[in-house]
Each structure stands twice: as C-alpha cells, then as structure tokens.
Amino acid sequence: EPEVTQTPSHQVTQMGQEVILRCVPISNHLYFYWYRQILGQKVEFLVSFYNNEISEKSEIFDDQFSVERPDGSNFTLKIRSTKLEDSAMYFCASSGQISNTEAFFGQGTRLTVV
Amino acid sequence: GENVEQHPSTLSVQEGDSAVIKCTYSDSASNYFPWYKQELGKGPQLIIDIRSNVGEKKDQRIAVTLNKTAKHFSLHITETQPEDSAVYFCAAYGWDTNAGKSTFGDGTTLTVKP
C-alpha cells in the first residue's frame, strides 16, 4: 500500500538553528500539506501546496516557515530560526485532490528544540 | 474561520459497548468531514469520512452521521474492541476559498476496557 514517508523520525535542534523536515508524498498525489501537533493537543493545519505554490496557510505559518518541492518527489518544511515553542510533531500529508478526498498522513517527525 | 468543537475529550467504555463522539462546526461552507484515528506515536489515519451531500455513512462497525442544518456530525463505533482504543479526531474541510485548509477537533481519547 502506498504511504507517505517522513524523515527524520526525531530531530533535536538548538534554539535559533534552521531545520528541514522531509517528506516523500504518495507518488501520484498532487496536493501536499504540513500539520503540527504539540504534545497532547490537536492537529493544526500549517500549509497546503499545489502546483509548486502555496494554496493556503494558517496564522501559524509565519515568515520563519517555508515549504519547497525541490525535485518532484520530496516535499520539505523549513523552519528558519527555531524557537522552543516549535517543539512538536510535524506531519506531512498528501492527497489526490484538493478537497473532498482522503489525505494520507505520514508517521511524523518529532522536533525537539532545546 | 472555521471552528470545530469535539466532545467528549475522554470516553471509557466496556468491550462490546458502543461509543459515540460528536463534533460541531461553524463554517457552513465546509463540505468534507473525515474522522481520524491516531495511535500512540503514529500519524492520524482516516477511518471514515462523509461529504455534505450525504446524511449517513457506514463501514462495518463504524458509522458517521451529518446534520448540515445543525452543523454537527458524529462518529459511532459499535461492538467496541480493545484495539479501538486510541485518540479520535474529527475535521472539517472547506472548498474553493479554503483549498486544502482543514480544522481539526481537539480529539477524544477512547479507552475500551476488556
């Protein structure tokens, strides 16, 4: 069964450092998403991406965040200067259509900012 | 923007009993309502979804009902089993102006006691 894969599974970084979280969406999917889940809290939408541009982003997705699809298979989330409050699980998801269809989630990357 | 409320936050049932989780949403433009199951250390996994042109959908022991007028939808699990124990999230997805933007509920921790 096709799946969304994320690397690394756990990333520890110092405050102020840049991190890049990587995702390989399902191969024939066209829409890609990043979500964040702070420990014990709900899943929060960060950004959706289609046709090499951002479709929609939330208030959380400020100038510290950026997304990229560098090579046609990977989908990355970059946090430019990490803060303690960026510590969370980050989930990548992909879907075949922008709405009214299932989004498949990866297993997540646990980001710990120290 | 969309606001999704989910109740209860925790639910404990005996094996074999039914479990019901309810969500309300605020944006009448939302038209896709998935339910996700999240097991410890894993990403959310879709278990059932419903679109706005349908009032009820069933898949074996799981069913979802949608009342568009009242803006609420519910997850029903019958004949619960210990492996149903997990955190369940509802979500609401918009269309057009909110391409791909989803709002999740706060989650319900379901515990099925053997």
Coordinates of C-alpha atoms in Angstrom, one line a residue:
Chain A
E1 CA 0.0 0.0 0.0
P2 CA 1.4 3.4 -0.9
E3 CA 2.4 5.6 2.0
V4 CA 3.7 9.0 2.9
T5 CA 7.2 8.8 4.4
Q6 CA 8.9 11.3 6.6
T7 CA 12.5 11.8 7.8
P8 CA 13.9 12.0 10.3
S9 CA 11.6 10.5 12.8
H10 CA 13.1 12.6 15.6
Q11 CA 15.1 15.8 15.3
V12 CA 16.7 17.6 18.2
T13 CA 18.0 21.1 17.4
Q14 CA 19.3 24.1 19.3
M15 CA 17.1 27.2 19.5
G16 CA 17.9 29.6 16.7
Q17 CA 19.1 26.8 14.3
E18 CA 17.5 26.1 11.0
V19 CA 15.8 22.7 10.5
I20 CA 14.5 21.0 7.4
L21 CA 11.9 18.3 7.7
R22 CA 11.5 16.0 4.7
C23 CA 8.5 14.1 3.3
V24 CA 8.0 11.9 0.3
P25 CA 4.3 12.1 -0.6
I26 CA 2.5 9.3 -2.4
S27 CA 3.8 9.3 -6.0
N28 CA 0.7 10.2 -8.0
H29 CA -0.7 12.8 -5.5
L30 CA -0.7 16.4 -6.4
Y31 CA -1.6 18.2 -3.1
F32 CA 0.6 18.3 -0.1
Y33 CA 0.2 19.5 3.4
W34 CA 2.1 20.1 6.6
Y35 CA 0.4 19.9 10.0
R36 CA 1.7 20.4 13.5
Q37 CA 0.7 18.7 16.7
I38 CA 2.0 20.0 20.0
L39 CA 2.2 17.2 22.6
G40 CA -1.2 16.3 23.9
Q41 CA -3.0 18.8 21.7
K42 CA -4.9 18.7 18.5
V43 CA -3.6 18.6 14.9
E44 CA -3.1 22.1 13.5
F45 CA -3.1 22.9 9.8
L46 CA 0.1 24.8 8.7
V47 CA 0.1 24.9 4.9
S48 CA -1.2 23.3 1.7
F49 CA 0.8 23.2 -1.5
Y50 CA -0.2 22.6 -5.1
N51 CA 1.4 23.2 -8.5
N52 CA 4.6 24.4 -6.9
E53 CA 3.0 27.1 -4.8
I54 CA 1.2 27.6 -1.5
S55 CA -2.6 27.2 -1.8
E56 CA -3.4 28.1 1.8
K57 CA -1.6 28.8 5.0
S58 CA -2.6 29.3 8.6
E59 CA -1.6 32.0 11.0
I60 CA 1.0 29.7 12.5
F61 CA 2.8 29.6 9.2
D62 CA 4.7 32.8 9.5
D63 CA 7.9 34.1 7.8
Q64 CA 10.0 31.6 9.8
F65 CA 8.4 28.7 7.8
S66 CA 8.8 27.8 4.2
V67 CA 8.0 24.9 2.0
E68 CA 9.5 23.5 -1.1
R69 CA 9.2 20.7 -3.6
P70 CA 12.8 20.6 -4.7
D71 CA 13.0 17.6 -7.0
G72 CA 9.5 16.4 -7.9
S73 CA 9.4 13.7 -5.2
N74 CA 10.4 15.4 -1.9
F75 CA 8.3 18.0 0.0
T76 CA 10.2 19.9 2.7
L77 CA 9.3 22.2 5.5
K78 CA 12.0 24.6 6.7
I79 CA 12.0 26.4 9.9
R80 CA 14.5 29.2 9.6
S81 CA 15.3 30.0 13.3
T82 CA 13.7 27.6 15.6
K83 CA 12.1 28.6 18.9
L84 CA 11.3 26.5 21.9
E85 CA 7.6 26.6 21.1
D86 CA 8.3 25.0 17.7
S87 CA 8.8 21.7 19.6
A88 CA 6.0 19.4 18.2
M89 CA 5.2 16.5 16.0
Y90 CA 5.1 17.6 12.4
F91 CA 3.0 15.6 10.0
C92 CA 3.2 15.7 6.2
A93 CA 0.1 14.6 4.2
S94 CA -0.8 14.2 0.6
S95 CA -4.0 13.8 -1.4
G96 CA -5.0 13.2 -5.0
Q97 CA -7.5 16.1 -5.0
I98 CA -7.6 19.4 -3.0
S99 CA -10.8 18.7 -1.3
N100 CA -13.5 16.1 -0.7
T101 CA -10.9 13.3 -0.6
E102 CA -8.7 11.5 1.7
A103 CA -5.5 13.0 2.9
F104 CA -2.9 10.3 3.8
F105 CA -0.6 11.2 6.7
G106 CA 3.0 10.3 7.3
Q107 CA 4.2 9.0 10.6
G108 CA 5.5 12.4 11.7
T109 CA 8.8 14.0 12.7
R110 CA 9.2 14.8 16.4
L111 CA 11.0 18.1 16.6
T112 CA 12.6 19.0 19.9
V113 CA 14.1 22.5 20.3
V114 CA 16.4 22.8 23.2
Chain B
G1 CA -12.5 31.0 10.2
E2 CA -13.8 27.5 10.9
N3 CA -14.1 26.4 14.5
V4 CA -14.6 22.7 15.3
E5 CA -15.6 21.5 18.7
Q6 CA -15.4 17.9 19.7
H7 CA -16.9 16.1 22.7
P8 CA -16.2 14.3 24.9
S9 CA -12.5 14.7 25.4
T10 CA -12.2 11.3 27.1
L11 CA -14.5 8.3 26.7
S12 CA -14.2 5.0 28.5
V13 CA -16.4 2.0 27.5
Q14 CA -16.6 -1.7 28.2
E15 CA -15.7 -4.0 25.4
G16 CA -18.7 -4.7 23.3
D17 CA -20.5 -1.4 24.1
S18 CA -21.0 1.4 21.7
A19 CA -19.1 4.7 21.6
V20 CA -20.3 8.0 20.2
I21 CA -18.2 11.1 19.6
K22 CA -19.7 14.4 18.5
C23 CA -18.4 17.4 16.6
T24 CA -19.8 20.7 15.7
Y25 CA -18.5 23.1 13.1
S26 CA -19.1 26.8 12.4
D27 CA -18.5 27.4 8.7
S28 CA -21.4 26.4 6.6
A29 CA -19.0 26.3 3.6
S30 CA -17.3 23.2 5.0
N31 CA -18.3 20.2 3.0
Y32 CA -16.0 17.3 3.8
F33 CA -15.8 15.7 7.2
P34 CA -13.3 13.0 7.9
W35 CA -12.6 11.1 11.1
Y36 CA -9.1 10.1 12.0
K37 CA -7.8 7.5 14.5
Q38 CA -4.4 8.2 16.0
E39 CA -2.5 5.6 17.8
L40 CA 0.4 6.4 20.1
G41 CA 3.5 7.5 18.1
K42 CA 1.7 7.4 14.8
G43 CA 0.2 9.8 12.3
P44 CA -3.6 10.2 12.0
Q45 CA -5.2 7.6 9.9
L46 CA -8.6 8.1 8.1
I47 CA -11.2 5.7 9.3
I48 CA -14.3 7.1 7.7
D49 CA -15.4 10.3 6.0
I50 CA -18.6 11.9 4.9
R51 CA -19.4 14.6 2.3
S52 CA -22.0 17.3 2.7
N53 CA -24.5 15.7 0.2
V54 CA -24.8 12.6 2.4
G55 CA -26.5 12.2 5.8
E56 CA -25.1 8.9 6.9
K57 CA -22.3 6.5 6.0
K58 CA -21.5 3.1 7.5
D59 CA -18.4 0.9 7.2
Q60 CA -18.8 -2.3 9.3
R61 CA -18.7 -1.3 13.0
I62 CA -18.1 2.4 12.2
A63 CA -20.7 4.9 11.1
V64 CA -20.8 8.7 10.7
T65 CA -23.9 10.9 10.6
L66 CA -24.0 14.5 9.4
N67 CA -26.6 17.1 10.1
K68 CA -25.8 20.1 7.9
T69 CA -28.6 22.3 9.2
A70 CA -27.4 21.9 12.8
K71 CA -23.7 21.8 11.7
H72 CA -22.8 18.7 13.6
F73 CA -21.5 15.3 12.8
S74 CA -20.9 12.2 14.9
L75 CA -18.8 9.1 14.9
H76 CA -20.5 5.9 16.1
I77 CA -18.5 2.7 16.9
T78 CA -20.4 -0.4 17.7
E79 CA -19.2 -3.6 19.4
T80 CA -16.1 -1.9 20.6
Q81 CA -12.9 -3.8 20.9
P82 CA -9.7 -3.1 22.9
E83 CA -7.9 -2.3 19.7
D84 CA -10.3 0.6 19.1
S85 CA -8.5 2.4 22.0
A86 CA -6.9 5.5 20.5
V87 CA -7.3 9.2 20.1
Y88 CA -10.0 10.1 17.5
F89 CA -10.1 13.4 15.7
C90 CA -12.8 14.9 13.6
A91 CA -12.0 17.5 11.0
A92 CA -13.8 19.9 8.7
Y93 CA -12.5 20.8 5.2
G94 CA -13.6 23.8 3.2
W95 CA -13.7 24.2 -0.6
D96 CA -12.7 26.9 -3.0
T97 CA -11.6 29.8 -0.8
N98 CA -10.1 27.4 1.7
A99 CA -8.4 25.0 -0.6
G100 CA -6.9 22.2 1.5
K101 CA -7.3 24.1 4.7
S102 CA -8.7 21.9 7.4
T103 CA -9.7 22.4 11.0
F104 CA -9.4 19.6 13.5
G105 CA -11.3 19.0 16.7
D106 CA -9.4 18.7 20.0
G107 CA -9.6 14.9 20.0
T108 CA -11.3 12.2 22.0
T109 CA -9.3 9.6 23.9
L110 CA -11.2 6.4 23.7
T111 CA -10.4 3.6 26.1
V112 CA -12.1 0.3 25.6
K113 CA -11.8 -1.9 28.7
P114 CA -11.7 -5.7 28.2

